[in-house]
Amino acid sequence: MIRVRIPATTANLGPGFDCMGLALDLWNTFELHYGGDGIEVESHGEGSQGLPTDATNLIPSIMAEELGESMPKAFKIVCHNTIPVASGLGSSSTAVLAGVLFAESVKRTLAGADPSDLDRERVLARAVAVEGHGDNVAPALLGGFVIVVPDECGVLTQRVPHVPMKTVVCVPDFAYLTSQARAALPDSYSKADAIYNIGRAMLVAEALRGGDDDLLAKAMNDRIHEPYRLHAIPGALEARTAARDAGAICVSLSGAGPGMIAFAREGYDRIGRAMKNSFTSVGLSSRYWILDATDQGVHIGRLPM
Ligand code: HSE
């Protein structure tokens, strides 16, 4: 019996497409209980209605792929979700990580080892392989602000210390799947756009590390993904302007969206309401969360039998 607690994440942080992510203080919790009559998944909270309750659920599917013949025949997974689904806050990445973590814990149990004492480097490599990019799973696993890039041997990861940071994330009630958002991107970019983003990604990292809000405001701009995505989300461009006018330091798409994330030092509700009003004005309902960045990553605990 094992319980994992996994934080929300915001990926990209403007110019760091697929390479930068930050863990946020909002959590999904997953429990693995052995026994029962087969494979069962019980979900509570955000998005629980539409999720498969059997072996077709993403978590046991990943476990089956990781475990092959060693897949246990009877267990129950209980999910307590507080991260909104399909929002740009890495909810599906928490499920990917849960699947990989549970598979690793089963392997360790079969080997007679402590199931909660997992090799995080191996878990990260597997989770990135399943997800296809590491900018949600890496900060979710490790906590904090993480730079993660593909490498010949897997992934190169660096956790960069950052000053405490508060964010306001506003999520419109608008279906914009990550697959759709990725399909909207071109296959190649001009040298000018590459230079624009490489420099700004470095400046965003430096601004977060040093707590330099002026630099963050100037650096958090992007030419790799936002120009191709923002116009597809009604009210997103207006929400960005409104949040800046309401005092946000900078605003970007959270991951692939549709959520927008504002970084701020004050006026959190004012910023949240400003973004919400922008979505309301185009006929979309929305919700906003005021979230601290967190240095805590995945927490793994053993449950009493
Ligand atoms: N970097 C990814 C993207 C994040 O923008 O497509 C998706 O969660």
Coordinates of C-alpha atoms and ligand atoms in Angstrom, one line a residue:
M1 CA 0.0 0.0 0.0
I2 CA 1.6 3.2 -1.1
R3 CA 0.4 6.8 -1.3
V4 CA 2.0 9.5 -3.6
R5 CA 1.3 13.2 -3.4
I6 CA 2.2 15.1 -6.6
P7 CA 2.1 18.9 -7.1
A8 CA 0.6 20.9 -10.0
T9 CA 3.1 22.5 -12.4
T10 CA 3.3 25.3 -14.8
A11 CA 5.4 24.5 -17.9
N12 CA 7.2 26.8 -20.4
L13 CA 7.2 29.9 -18.3
G14 CA 6.9 32.0 -21.5
P15 CA 10.0 31.4 -23.6
G16 CA 11.2 28.0 -22.1
F17 CA 9.0 25.9 -24.3
D18 CA 9.3 22.2 -23.3
C19 CA 12.4 23.0 -21.1
M20 CA 11.3 24.9 -18.0
G21 CA 8.7 24.2 -15.3
L22 CA 7.7 25.3 -11.8
A23 CA 5.9 23.3 -9.1
L24 CA 2.9 24.9 -7.6
D25 CA 1.3 24.3 -4.2
L26 CA -1.8 22.4 -5.4
W27 CA -1.8 18.6 -5.1
N28 CA -3.2 15.4 -6.4
T29 CA -2.9 12.3 -4.2
F30 CA -3.0 8.7 -5.4
E31 CA -3.1 5.5 -3.4
L32 CA -2.4 2.0 -4.5
H33 CA -4.1 -0.8 -2.5
Y34 CA -3.5 -4.4 -3.3
G35 CA -6.3 -6.9 -3.4
G36 CA -9.9 -6.9 -4.7
D37 CA -11.4 -8.5 -7.8
G38 CA -9.4 -7.0 -10.6
I39 CA -8.2 -3.5 -11.5
E40 CA -10.3 -0.6 -10.2
V41 CA -9.7 3.1 -10.2
E42 CA -11.8 5.4 -7.9
S43 CA -11.5 9.1 -8.5
H44 CA -12.6 12.0 -6.3
G45 CA -12.5 15.7 -6.9
E46 CA -11.5 17.6 -10.0
G47 CA -12.5 15.9 -13.2
S48 CA -13.5 12.7 -11.5
Q49 CA -16.7 12.3 -13.5
G50 CA -15.3 11.4 -16.9
L51 CA -12.4 9.3 -15.9
P52 CA -12.3 5.5 -16.6
T53 CA -12.7 3.3 -13.5
D54 CA -11.0 0.2 -14.9
A55 CA -7.7 -0.9 -16.4
T56 CA -8.2 1.5 -19.3
N57 CA -7.5 4.4 -17.0
L58 CA -4.2 6.2 -17.7
I59 CA -2.5 5.1 -14.4
P60 CA -3.0 1.3 -14.7
S61 CA -2.3 1.5 -18.5
I62 CA 1.1 3.0 -17.8
M63 CA 1.7 0.5 -15.0
A64 CA 0.9 -2.4 -17.5
E65 CA 3.3 -1.0 -20.0
E66 CA 6.1 -0.6 -17.4
L67 CA 5.5 -4.0 -15.7
G68 CA 4.5 -6.3 -18.6
E69 CA 4.2 -9.9 -17.1
S70 CA 4.7 -8.6 -13.6
M71 CA 1.5 -6.5 -13.6
P72 CA -0.5 -7.4 -10.5
K73 CA -4.0 -8.8 -11.3
A74 CA -5.9 -7.2 -8.5
F75 CA -5.6 -3.8 -7.0
K76 CA -7.4 -0.5 -6.5
I77 CA -6.1 3.0 -7.1
V78 CA -7.8 5.8 -5.3
C79 CA -7.3 9.3 -6.7
H80 CA -8.0 12.6 -4.8
N81 CA -7.7 15.3 -7.4
T82 CA -7.5 19.1 -6.6
I83 CA -5.7 20.1 -9.8
P84 CA -8.2 21.1 -12.5
V85 CA -8.0 18.8 -15.6
A86 CA -7.1 20.0 -19.0
S87 CA -6.1 23.4 -17.6
G88 CA -2.4 23.8 -18.2
L89 CA -1.5 22.9 -14.6
G90 CA 0.0 19.5 -15.3
S91 CA -2.9 17.3 -14.0
S92 CA -2.3 14.6 -16.6
S93 CA 1.4 14.7 -15.7
T94 CA 0.5 13.8 -12.1
A95 CA -1.3 10.7 -13.5
V96 CA 1.7 9.8 -15.7
L97 CA 4.0 10.1 -12.7
A98 CA 1.7 8.1 -10.5
G99 CA 1.6 5.3 -13.0
V100 CA 5.4 5.2 -13.3
L101 CA 5.9 5.5 -9.5
F102 CA 3.4 2.7 -8.8
A103 CA 5.1 0.5 -11.4
E104 CA 8.5 1.1 -9.7
S105 CA 7.0 0.4 -6.3
V106 CA 5.6 -2.9 -7.6
K107 CA 9.0 -3.9 -9.0
R108 CA 10.6 -3.1 -5.6
T109 CA 8.0 -5.0 -3.7
L110 CA 8.5 -8.1 -6.0
A111 CA 12.3 -7.7 -5.3
G112 CA 11.7 -7.7 -1.6
A113 CA 12.9 -4.0 -1.3
D114 CA 11.2 -1.0 0.3
P115 CA 8.5 0.0 -2.2
S116 CA 8.7 3.7 -1.2
D117 CA 12.4 4.0 -1.6
L118 CA 12.4 4.8 -5.4
D119 CA 15.2 5.8 -7.7
R120 CA 14.0 9.3 -8.8
E121 CA 16.4 9.5 -11.7
R122 CA 14.9 6.4 -13.2
V123 CA 11.4 7.5 -12.5
L124 CA 12.1 10.8 -14.2
A125 CA 13.6 9.2 -17.3
R126 CA 10.5 6.9 -17.6
A127 CA 8.0 9.6 -17.0
V128 CA 9.6 11.9 -19.6
A129 CA 9.6 9.0 -22.1
V130 CA 5.9 8.4 -21.5
E131 CA 5.0 12.1 -21.5
G132 CA 7.2 13.1 -24.4
H133 CA 8.5 16.3 -22.7
G134 CA 9.8 16.9 -19.2
D135 CA 8.7 20.3 -18.3
N136 CA 5.7 19.1 -16.2
V137 CA 6.9 15.8 -14.8
A138 CA 10.4 17.0 -13.8
P139 CA 9.2 19.9 -11.5
A140 CA 6.4 17.7 -10.2
L141 CA 8.8 15.0 -9.2
L142 CA 11.6 17.2 -7.9
G143 CA 9.7 20.4 -6.8
G144 CA 10.8 23.9 -7.4
F145 CA 11.9 25.6 -10.7
V146 CA 13.4 23.0 -13.0
I147 CA 15.2 23.2 -16.3
V148 CA 14.9 20.0 -18.2
V149 CA 16.2 19.2 -21.7
P150 CA 16.4 16.0 -23.8
D151 CA 19.9 14.4 -23.9
E152 CA 21.5 11.5 -25.7
C153 CA 21.3 9.6 -22.4
G154 CA 17.8 10.6 -21.4
V155 CA 17.3 14.0 -19.9
L156 CA 19.5 16.7 -18.4
T157 CA 17.9 18.3 -15.4
Q158 CA 18.9 21.3 -13.3
R159 CA 16.9 22.5 -10.3
V160 CA 17.4 26.3 -10.1
P161 CA 16.9 27.9 -6.7
H162 CA 14.4 30.7 -6.8
V163 CA 13.0 33.4 -4.5
P164 CA 9.5 32.7 -3.2
M165 CA 7.0 33.4 -5.9
K166 CA 3.2 33.7 -6.0
T167 CA 1.1 33.2 -9.0
V168 CA -2.6 33.6 -10.1
V169 CA -3.8 31.0 -12.6
C170 CA -7.1 31.6 -14.3
V171 CA -8.6 28.7 -16.2
P172 CA -11.4 29.4 -18.7
D173 CA -14.0 26.7 -19.3
F174 CA -12.8 26.1 -22.8
A175 CA -11.6 22.8 -24.3
Y176 CA -8.1 23.2 -25.6
L177 CA -6.3 19.8 -25.6
T178 CA -2.5 19.7 -25.3
S179 CA -2.5 17.5 -28.5
Q180 CA -4.4 20.3 -30.3
A181 CA -2.1 23.0 -28.9
R182 CA 1.0 21.1 -30.0
A183 CA -0.4 20.4 -33.5
A184 CA -0.8 24.2 -33.9
L185 CA 2.9 24.7 -33.8
P186 CA 5.1 25.0 -36.9
D187 CA 7.8 22.4 -37.6
S188 CA 10.6 25.0 -37.9
Y189 CA 11.4 28.5 -36.7
S190 CA 13.5 31.3 -38.0
K191 CA 16.9 32.0 -36.6
A192 CA 15.6 35.3 -35.3
D193 CA 12.8 33.6 -33.3
A194 CA 15.2 31.0 -31.9
I195 CA 17.6 33.7 -30.7
Y196 CA 14.7 35.7 -29.3
N197 CA 13.6 32.7 -27.2
I198 CA 17.0 31.3 -26.2
G199 CA 18.1 34.6 -24.7
R200 CA 14.8 35.2 -22.9
A201 CA 14.6 31.7 -21.5
M202 CA 18.0 32.3 -19.9
L203 CA 16.8 35.7 -18.6
V204 CA 13.7 34.2 -17.1
A205 CA 15.8 31.7 -15.2
E206 CA 18.1 34.4 -14.0
A207 CA 15.2 36.6 -13.0
L208 CA 13.5 33.8 -11.0
R209 CA 16.8 32.9 -9.3
G210 CA 17.6 36.5 -8.3
G211 CA 14.0 37.7 -7.6
D212 CA 14.5 40.4 -10.3
D213 CA 10.9 41.3 -11.1
D214 CA 11.8 44.0 -13.7
L215 CA 13.9 41.5 -15.6
L216 CA 11.1 38.9 -15.4
A217 CA 8.6 41.4 -16.8
K218 CA 10.9 42.1 -19.8
A219 CA 12.0 38.5 -20.4
M220 CA 8.7 36.6 -20.2
N221 CA 7.9 36.8 -23.8
D222 CA 7.8 34.0 -26.4
R223 CA 7.8 33.4 -30.1
I224 CA 7.8 29.6 -30.2
H225 CA 4.4 28.7 -29.0
E226 CA 2.2 31.5 -27.6
P227 CA 1.8 33.3 -31.0
Y228 CA 0.3 30.1 -32.4
R229 CA -1.9 29.3 -29.4
L230 CA -3.2 32.4 -27.6
H231 CA -5.5 33.5 -30.5
A232 CA -7.2 30.1 -30.3
I233 CA -8.3 30.6 -26.7
P234 CA -11.1 33.2 -26.6
G235 CA -10.3 36.0 -24.2
A236 CA -6.7 34.9 -23.5
L237 CA -5.0 37.9 -25.1
E238 CA -7.4 40.2 -23.3
A239 CA -6.8 38.3 -20.0
R240 CA -3.0 38.8 -20.5
T241 CA -3.5 42.6 -20.9
A242 CA -6.0 42.8 -18.1
A243 CA -3.7 41.0 -15.6
R244 CA -0.8 43.2 -16.5
D245 CA -3.0 46.3 -16.1
A246 CA -4.1 45.0 -12.7
G247 CA -0.5 44.8 -11.5
A248 CA 0.9 41.5 -12.5
I249 CA 4.6 41.4 -13.2
C250 CA 4.2 39.2 -16.2
V251 CA 1.6 36.8 -17.7
S252 CA 1.9 33.7 -19.9
L253 CA 0.1 30.7 -21.1
S254 CA 0.4 28.0 -18.4
G255 CA 1.8 25.1 -20.2
A256 CA -0.2 24.6 -23.4
G257 CA -3.2 26.4 -21.8
P258 CA -6.0 27.1 -21.7
G259 CA -5.0 28.5 -18.3
M260 CA -3.2 31.8 -18.0
I261 CA -0.6 32.3 -15.3
A262 CA 0.3 35.7 -13.8
F263 CA 3.3 36.2 -11.6
A264 CA 2.7 38.9 -8.9
R265 CA 3.7 40.3 -5.6
E266 CA 0.4 41.8 -4.6
G267 CA -3.2 42.3 -5.7
Y268 CA -3.8 38.6 -6.4
D269 CA -7.6 38.7 -6.3
R270 CA -7.6 41.9 -8.4
I271 CA -5.5 40.1 -11.0
G272 CA -7.6 37.0 -10.8
R273 CA -10.8 39.0 -11.2
A274 CA -9.4 40.9 -14.1
M275 CA -8.5 37.7 -16.0
K276 CA -11.9 36.2 -15.1
N277 CA -13.7 39.4 -16.5
S278 CA -11.8 39.0 -19.8
F279 CA -13.1 35.5 -20.2
T280 CA -16.6 36.5 -19.1
S281 CA -16.6 39.2 -21.7
V282 CA -16.2 36.6 -24.5
G283 CA -18.9 34.3 -22.9
L284 CA -16.6 31.9 -21.1
S285 CA -16.9 31.0 -17.4
S286 CA -13.6 30.6 -15.6
R287 CA -12.0 29.9 -12.2
Y288 CA -8.8 31.3 -10.7
W289 CA -6.4 30.0 -8.1
I290 CA -3.8 31.9 -6.1
L291 CA -0.9 29.5 -5.9
D292 CA 2.6 29.7 -4.3
A293 CA 5.5 28.1 -6.1
T294 CA 6.6 25.1 -4.0
D295 CA 10.0 23.5 -3.5
Q296 CA 8.3 20.3 -2.5
G297 CA 8.1 17.6 -5.2
V298 CA 6.5 14.2 -5.1
H299 CA 6.0 12.8 -1.6
I300 CA 5.9 9.0 -1.3
G301 CA 4.5 7.3 1.8
R302 CA 3.7 3.8 2.8
L303 CA 0.2 3.2 4.1
P304 CA -0.6 0.8 6.9
M305 CA -1.6 -2.6 5.5
Ligands
HSE1 N1 5.6 22.2 -23.0 C1 4.3 21.6 -23.2 C2 3.6 22.4 -24.3 C3 3.6 21.6 -21.9 O1 3.6 23.6 -24.2 O2 3.0 21.8 -25.2 C4 2.3 20.9 -22.1 O3 1.8 20.6 -20.8

